Short mmCIF file of C-alpha atoms in Angstrom, two decimals:
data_model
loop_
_atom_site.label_atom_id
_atom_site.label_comp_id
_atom_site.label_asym_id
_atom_site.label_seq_id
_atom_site.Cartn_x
_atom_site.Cartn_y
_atom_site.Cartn_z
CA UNK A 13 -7.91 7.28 9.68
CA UNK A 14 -10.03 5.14 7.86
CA UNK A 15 -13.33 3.82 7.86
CA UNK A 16 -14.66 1.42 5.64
CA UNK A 17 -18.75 0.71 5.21
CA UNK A 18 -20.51 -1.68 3.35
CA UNK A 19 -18.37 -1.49 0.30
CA UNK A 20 -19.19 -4.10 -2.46
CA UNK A 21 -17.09 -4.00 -5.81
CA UNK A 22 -18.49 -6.05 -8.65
CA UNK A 23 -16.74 -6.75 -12.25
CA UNK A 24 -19.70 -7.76 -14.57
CA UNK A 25 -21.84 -10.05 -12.83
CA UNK A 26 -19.00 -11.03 -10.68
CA UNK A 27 -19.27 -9.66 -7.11
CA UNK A 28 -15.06 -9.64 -6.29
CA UNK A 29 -15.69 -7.46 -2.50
CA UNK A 30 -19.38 -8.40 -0.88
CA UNK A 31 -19.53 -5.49 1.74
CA UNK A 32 -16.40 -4.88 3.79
CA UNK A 33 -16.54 -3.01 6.89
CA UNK A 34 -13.13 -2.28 8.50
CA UNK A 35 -11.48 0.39 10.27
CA UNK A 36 -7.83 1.55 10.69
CA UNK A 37 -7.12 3.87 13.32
CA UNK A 38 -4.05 6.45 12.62
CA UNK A 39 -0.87 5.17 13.23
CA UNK A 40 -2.13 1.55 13.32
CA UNK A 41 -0.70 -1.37 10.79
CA UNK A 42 -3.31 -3.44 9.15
CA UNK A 43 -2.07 -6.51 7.16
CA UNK A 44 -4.66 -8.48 4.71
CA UNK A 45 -4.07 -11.79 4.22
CA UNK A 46 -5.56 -14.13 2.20
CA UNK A 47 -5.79 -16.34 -1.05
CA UNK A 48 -5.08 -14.90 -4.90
CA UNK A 49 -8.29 -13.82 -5.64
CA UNK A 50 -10.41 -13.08 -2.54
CA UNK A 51 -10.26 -9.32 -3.21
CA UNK A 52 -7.57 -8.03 -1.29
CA UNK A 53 -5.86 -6.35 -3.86
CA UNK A 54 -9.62 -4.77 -5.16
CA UNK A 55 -10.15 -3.68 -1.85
CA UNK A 56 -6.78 -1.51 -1.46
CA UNK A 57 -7.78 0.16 -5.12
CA UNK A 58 -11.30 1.03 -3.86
CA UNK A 59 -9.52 3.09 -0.86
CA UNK A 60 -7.89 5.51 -3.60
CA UNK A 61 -11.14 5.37 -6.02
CA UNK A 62 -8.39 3.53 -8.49
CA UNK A 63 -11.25 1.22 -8.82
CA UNK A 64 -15.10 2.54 -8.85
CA UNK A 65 -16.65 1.17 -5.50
CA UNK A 66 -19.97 -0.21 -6.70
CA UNK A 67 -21.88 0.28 -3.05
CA UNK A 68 -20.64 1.12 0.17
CA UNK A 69 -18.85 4.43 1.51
CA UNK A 70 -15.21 5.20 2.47
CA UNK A 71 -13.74 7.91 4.57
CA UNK A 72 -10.18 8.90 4.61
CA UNK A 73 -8.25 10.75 7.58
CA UNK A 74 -12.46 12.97 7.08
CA UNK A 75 -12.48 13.07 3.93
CA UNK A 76 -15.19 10.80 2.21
CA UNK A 77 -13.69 9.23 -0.79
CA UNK A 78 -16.69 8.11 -2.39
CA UNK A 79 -18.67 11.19 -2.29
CA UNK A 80 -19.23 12.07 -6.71
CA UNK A 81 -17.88 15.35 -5.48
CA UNK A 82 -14.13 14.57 -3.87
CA UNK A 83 -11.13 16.05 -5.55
CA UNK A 84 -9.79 12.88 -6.26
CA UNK A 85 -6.30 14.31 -7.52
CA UNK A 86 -5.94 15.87 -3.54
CA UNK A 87 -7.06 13.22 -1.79
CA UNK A 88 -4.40 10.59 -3.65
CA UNK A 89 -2.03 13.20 -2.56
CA UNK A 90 -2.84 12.21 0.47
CA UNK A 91 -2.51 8.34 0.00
CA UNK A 92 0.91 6.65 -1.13
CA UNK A 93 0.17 3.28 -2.97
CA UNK A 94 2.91 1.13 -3.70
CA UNK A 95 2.62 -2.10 -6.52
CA UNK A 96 3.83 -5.16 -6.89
CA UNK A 97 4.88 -3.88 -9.96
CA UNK A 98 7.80 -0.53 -9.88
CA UNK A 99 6.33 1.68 -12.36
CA UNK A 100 9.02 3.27 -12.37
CA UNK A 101 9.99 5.53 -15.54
CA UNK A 102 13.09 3.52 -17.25
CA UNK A 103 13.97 7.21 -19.15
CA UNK A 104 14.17 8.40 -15.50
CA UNK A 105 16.76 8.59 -12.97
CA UNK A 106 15.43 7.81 -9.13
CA UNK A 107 16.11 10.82 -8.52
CA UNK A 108 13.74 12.09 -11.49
CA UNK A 109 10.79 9.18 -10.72
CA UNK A 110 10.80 10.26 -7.56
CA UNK A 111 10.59 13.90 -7.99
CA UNK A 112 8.31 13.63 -11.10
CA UNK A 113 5.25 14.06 -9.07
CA UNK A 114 6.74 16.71 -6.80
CA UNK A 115 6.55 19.03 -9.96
CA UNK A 116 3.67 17.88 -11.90
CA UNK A 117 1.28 17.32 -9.35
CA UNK A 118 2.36 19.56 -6.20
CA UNK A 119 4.05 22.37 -8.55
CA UNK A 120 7.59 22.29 -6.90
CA UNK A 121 10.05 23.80 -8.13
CA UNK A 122 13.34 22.12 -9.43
CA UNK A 123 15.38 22.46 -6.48
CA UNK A 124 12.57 21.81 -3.96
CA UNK A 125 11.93 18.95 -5.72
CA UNK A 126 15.20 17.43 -6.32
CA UNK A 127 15.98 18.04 -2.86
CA UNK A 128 13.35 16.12 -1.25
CA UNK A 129 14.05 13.19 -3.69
CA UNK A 130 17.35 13.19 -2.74
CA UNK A 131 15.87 13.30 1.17
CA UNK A 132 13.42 10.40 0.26
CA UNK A 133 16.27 8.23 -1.38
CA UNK A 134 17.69 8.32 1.34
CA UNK A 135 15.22 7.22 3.47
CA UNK A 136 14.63 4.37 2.14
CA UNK A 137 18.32 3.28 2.30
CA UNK A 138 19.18 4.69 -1.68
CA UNK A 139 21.87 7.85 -0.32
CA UNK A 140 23.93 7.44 -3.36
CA UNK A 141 22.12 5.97 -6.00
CA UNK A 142 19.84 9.19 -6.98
CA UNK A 143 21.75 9.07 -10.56
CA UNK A 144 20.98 5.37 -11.26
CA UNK A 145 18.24 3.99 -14.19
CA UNK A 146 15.98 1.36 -13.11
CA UNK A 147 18.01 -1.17 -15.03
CA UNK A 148 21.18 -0.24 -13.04
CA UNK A 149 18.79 -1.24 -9.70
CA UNK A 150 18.15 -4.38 -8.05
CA UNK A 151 14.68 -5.11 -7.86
CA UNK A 152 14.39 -4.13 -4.49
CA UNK A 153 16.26 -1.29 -4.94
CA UNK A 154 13.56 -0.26 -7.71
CA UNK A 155 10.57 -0.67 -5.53
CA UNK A 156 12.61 1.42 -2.58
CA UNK A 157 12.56 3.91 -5.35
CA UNK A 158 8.76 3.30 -5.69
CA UNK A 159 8.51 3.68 -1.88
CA UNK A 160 10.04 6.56 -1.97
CA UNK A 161 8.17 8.49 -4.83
CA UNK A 162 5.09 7.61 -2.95
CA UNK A 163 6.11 9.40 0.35
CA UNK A 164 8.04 12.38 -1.32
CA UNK A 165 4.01 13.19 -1.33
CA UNK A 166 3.37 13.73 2.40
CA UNK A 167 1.15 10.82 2.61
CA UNK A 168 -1.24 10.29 5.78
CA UNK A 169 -1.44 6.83 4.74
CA UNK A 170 0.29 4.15 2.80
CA UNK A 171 -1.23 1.42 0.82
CA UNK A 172 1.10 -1.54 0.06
CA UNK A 173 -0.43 -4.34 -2.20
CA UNK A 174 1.71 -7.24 -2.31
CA UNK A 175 4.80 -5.11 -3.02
CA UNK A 176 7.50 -7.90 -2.52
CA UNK A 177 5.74 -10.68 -4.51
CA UNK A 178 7.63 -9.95 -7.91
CA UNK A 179 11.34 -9.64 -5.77
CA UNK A 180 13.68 -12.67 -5.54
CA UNK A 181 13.90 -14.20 -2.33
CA UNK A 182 17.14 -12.48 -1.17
CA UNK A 183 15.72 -9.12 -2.13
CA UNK A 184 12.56 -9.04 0.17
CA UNK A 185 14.01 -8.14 3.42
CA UNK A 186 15.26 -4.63 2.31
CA UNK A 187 11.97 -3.40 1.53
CA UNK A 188 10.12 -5.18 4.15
CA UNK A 189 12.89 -3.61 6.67
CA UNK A 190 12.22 0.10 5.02
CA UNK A 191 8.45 -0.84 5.50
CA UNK A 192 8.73 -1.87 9.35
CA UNK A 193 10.92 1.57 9.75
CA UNK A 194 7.62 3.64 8.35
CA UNK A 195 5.70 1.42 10.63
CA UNK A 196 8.20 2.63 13.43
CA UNK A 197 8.06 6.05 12.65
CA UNK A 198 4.21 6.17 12.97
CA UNK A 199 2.76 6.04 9.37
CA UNK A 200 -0.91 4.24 9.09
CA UNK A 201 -0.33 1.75 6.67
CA UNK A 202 -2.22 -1.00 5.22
CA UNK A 203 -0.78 -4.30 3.76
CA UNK A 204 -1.85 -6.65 1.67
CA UNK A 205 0.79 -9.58 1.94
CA UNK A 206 2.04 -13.21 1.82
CA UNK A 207 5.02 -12.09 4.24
CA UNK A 208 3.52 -14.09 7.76
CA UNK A 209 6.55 -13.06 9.25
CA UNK A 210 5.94 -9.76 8.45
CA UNK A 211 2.09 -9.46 9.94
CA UNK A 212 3.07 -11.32 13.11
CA UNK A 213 6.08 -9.08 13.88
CA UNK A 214 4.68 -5.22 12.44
CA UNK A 215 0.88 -5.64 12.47
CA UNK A 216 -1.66 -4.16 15.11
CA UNK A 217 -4.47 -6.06 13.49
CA UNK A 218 -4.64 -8.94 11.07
CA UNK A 219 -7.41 -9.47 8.72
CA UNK A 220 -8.23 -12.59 6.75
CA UNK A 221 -10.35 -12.48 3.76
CA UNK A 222 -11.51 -15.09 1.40
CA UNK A 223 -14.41 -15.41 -1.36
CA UNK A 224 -14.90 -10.72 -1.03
CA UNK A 225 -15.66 -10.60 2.89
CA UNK A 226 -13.99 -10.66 5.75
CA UNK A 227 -13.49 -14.05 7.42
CA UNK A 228 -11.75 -13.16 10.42
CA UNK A 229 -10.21 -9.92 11.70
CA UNK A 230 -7.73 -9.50 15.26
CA UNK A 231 -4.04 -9.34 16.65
CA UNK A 232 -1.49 -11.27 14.85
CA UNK A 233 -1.22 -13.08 17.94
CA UNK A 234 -5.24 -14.29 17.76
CA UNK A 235 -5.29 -14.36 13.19
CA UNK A 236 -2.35 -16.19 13.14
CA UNK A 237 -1.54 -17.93 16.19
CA UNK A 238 -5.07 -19.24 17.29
CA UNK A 239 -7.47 -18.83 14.51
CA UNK A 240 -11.00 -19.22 15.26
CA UNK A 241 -12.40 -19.75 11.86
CA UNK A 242 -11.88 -23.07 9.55
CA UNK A 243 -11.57 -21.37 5.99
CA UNK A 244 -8.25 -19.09 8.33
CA UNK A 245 -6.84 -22.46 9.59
CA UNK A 246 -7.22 -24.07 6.47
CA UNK A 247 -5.04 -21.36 4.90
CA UNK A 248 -2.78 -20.64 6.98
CA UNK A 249 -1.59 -24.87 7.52
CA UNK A 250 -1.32 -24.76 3.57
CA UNK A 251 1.43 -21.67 4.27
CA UNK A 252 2.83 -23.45 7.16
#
């Protein structure tokens, strides 16, 4: 679903990625692990051209994403990305942030729109709360919201960076719960996370990344439970 050659991002004279080669097959759950600043985050934006790859070449579900020529606007269609920040519109209802896109981008009309909000909201666990503001939600109830608005698009993939970092402590197991559902349900998804829970229990494949390349890559089971490489043990004992 996706492939992943050689890509390098730089910002200035700083080299942030320093050619990443990983593949995700469809249906499988990568989660990328890893230190604040060892381009996790950079690498998920490269995927959806959100930030300009400065080498390498990336292919999503056959579509090459880095050729000048893509229609970006279709292929993020194709691709839900979810923040660590909501986004949400505060003007908006739910309802309305999710269903924003729906008529903008895919030209729905009002009813087909609102409908599959309303199907999406619930979804994610929201049945009832399609009137609400963002400032009537929970955190985690805003970034189900955000969830949601990102697969009222028909995604064939989801990118998650760090999306339960800004949520109180209480708050993190509803998303992470509507997150191991999509898992459930088949969706390719990759995650960049601090949740170790999270990777051992929902992850195919683990990858560890530190200083822009990838230090060590395998099952939860090998990343996290017997890691071969210094720089993963060293991390993950500071966690632990």
């Amino acid at each position: 679903m996706i492939s992943i050659q050689g890509l390098r991002k730089s910002f200035g004279r700083t080299e942030v990625l320093k050619g990443i080669d990983l593949e995700v097959a469809r249906r499988e759950v990568v989660c990328v692990i890893g230190p604040s600043g060892s381009g996790k985050s950079t690498l998920l934006r490269c995927v959806n051209r959100l930030e300009e790859p400065s080498a390498g070449r990336i292919e999503v579900d056959g579509v090459v994403v880095t050729d000048p020529k893509v229609d970006l606007d279709r292929v993020r269609t194709t691709m839900g990305m979810v923040f660590q920040s909501f986004n949400l519109f505060p003007h908006k209802t739910a309802e309305g942030n999710v269903a924003l896109a729906l008529r903008t981008v895919l030209r729905r009309d009002k009813e087909n729109a609102r409908a599959r909000a309303r199907e999406m909201l619930a979804r994610v666990g929201l049945a009832g709360r399609e009137s609400a503001y963002p400032a009537q939600l929970s955190g985690g109830q805003q970034q189900r919201v955000a969830i949601a608005r990102a697969l009222a698009m028909g995604p064939h993939v989801m990118l998650f960076d760090e999306v339960t970092s800004a949520l109180d402590p209480e708050l993190v197991g509803e998303v992470l719960a509507v997150m191991r559902d999509l898992a459930e349900q088949g969706m390719t998804m990759v995650v960049v996370t601090h949740e170790m829970g999270f990777a051992r229990e929902v992850a195919d494949r683990v990858v560890f990344m530190d200083g822009g390349v990838v230090v060590e890559l395998g099952s939860p089971g090998e990343v996290l439970g017997a890691p071969k490489e210094p720089r993963t043990r060293a991390f993950l004992s500071k966690l632990l």
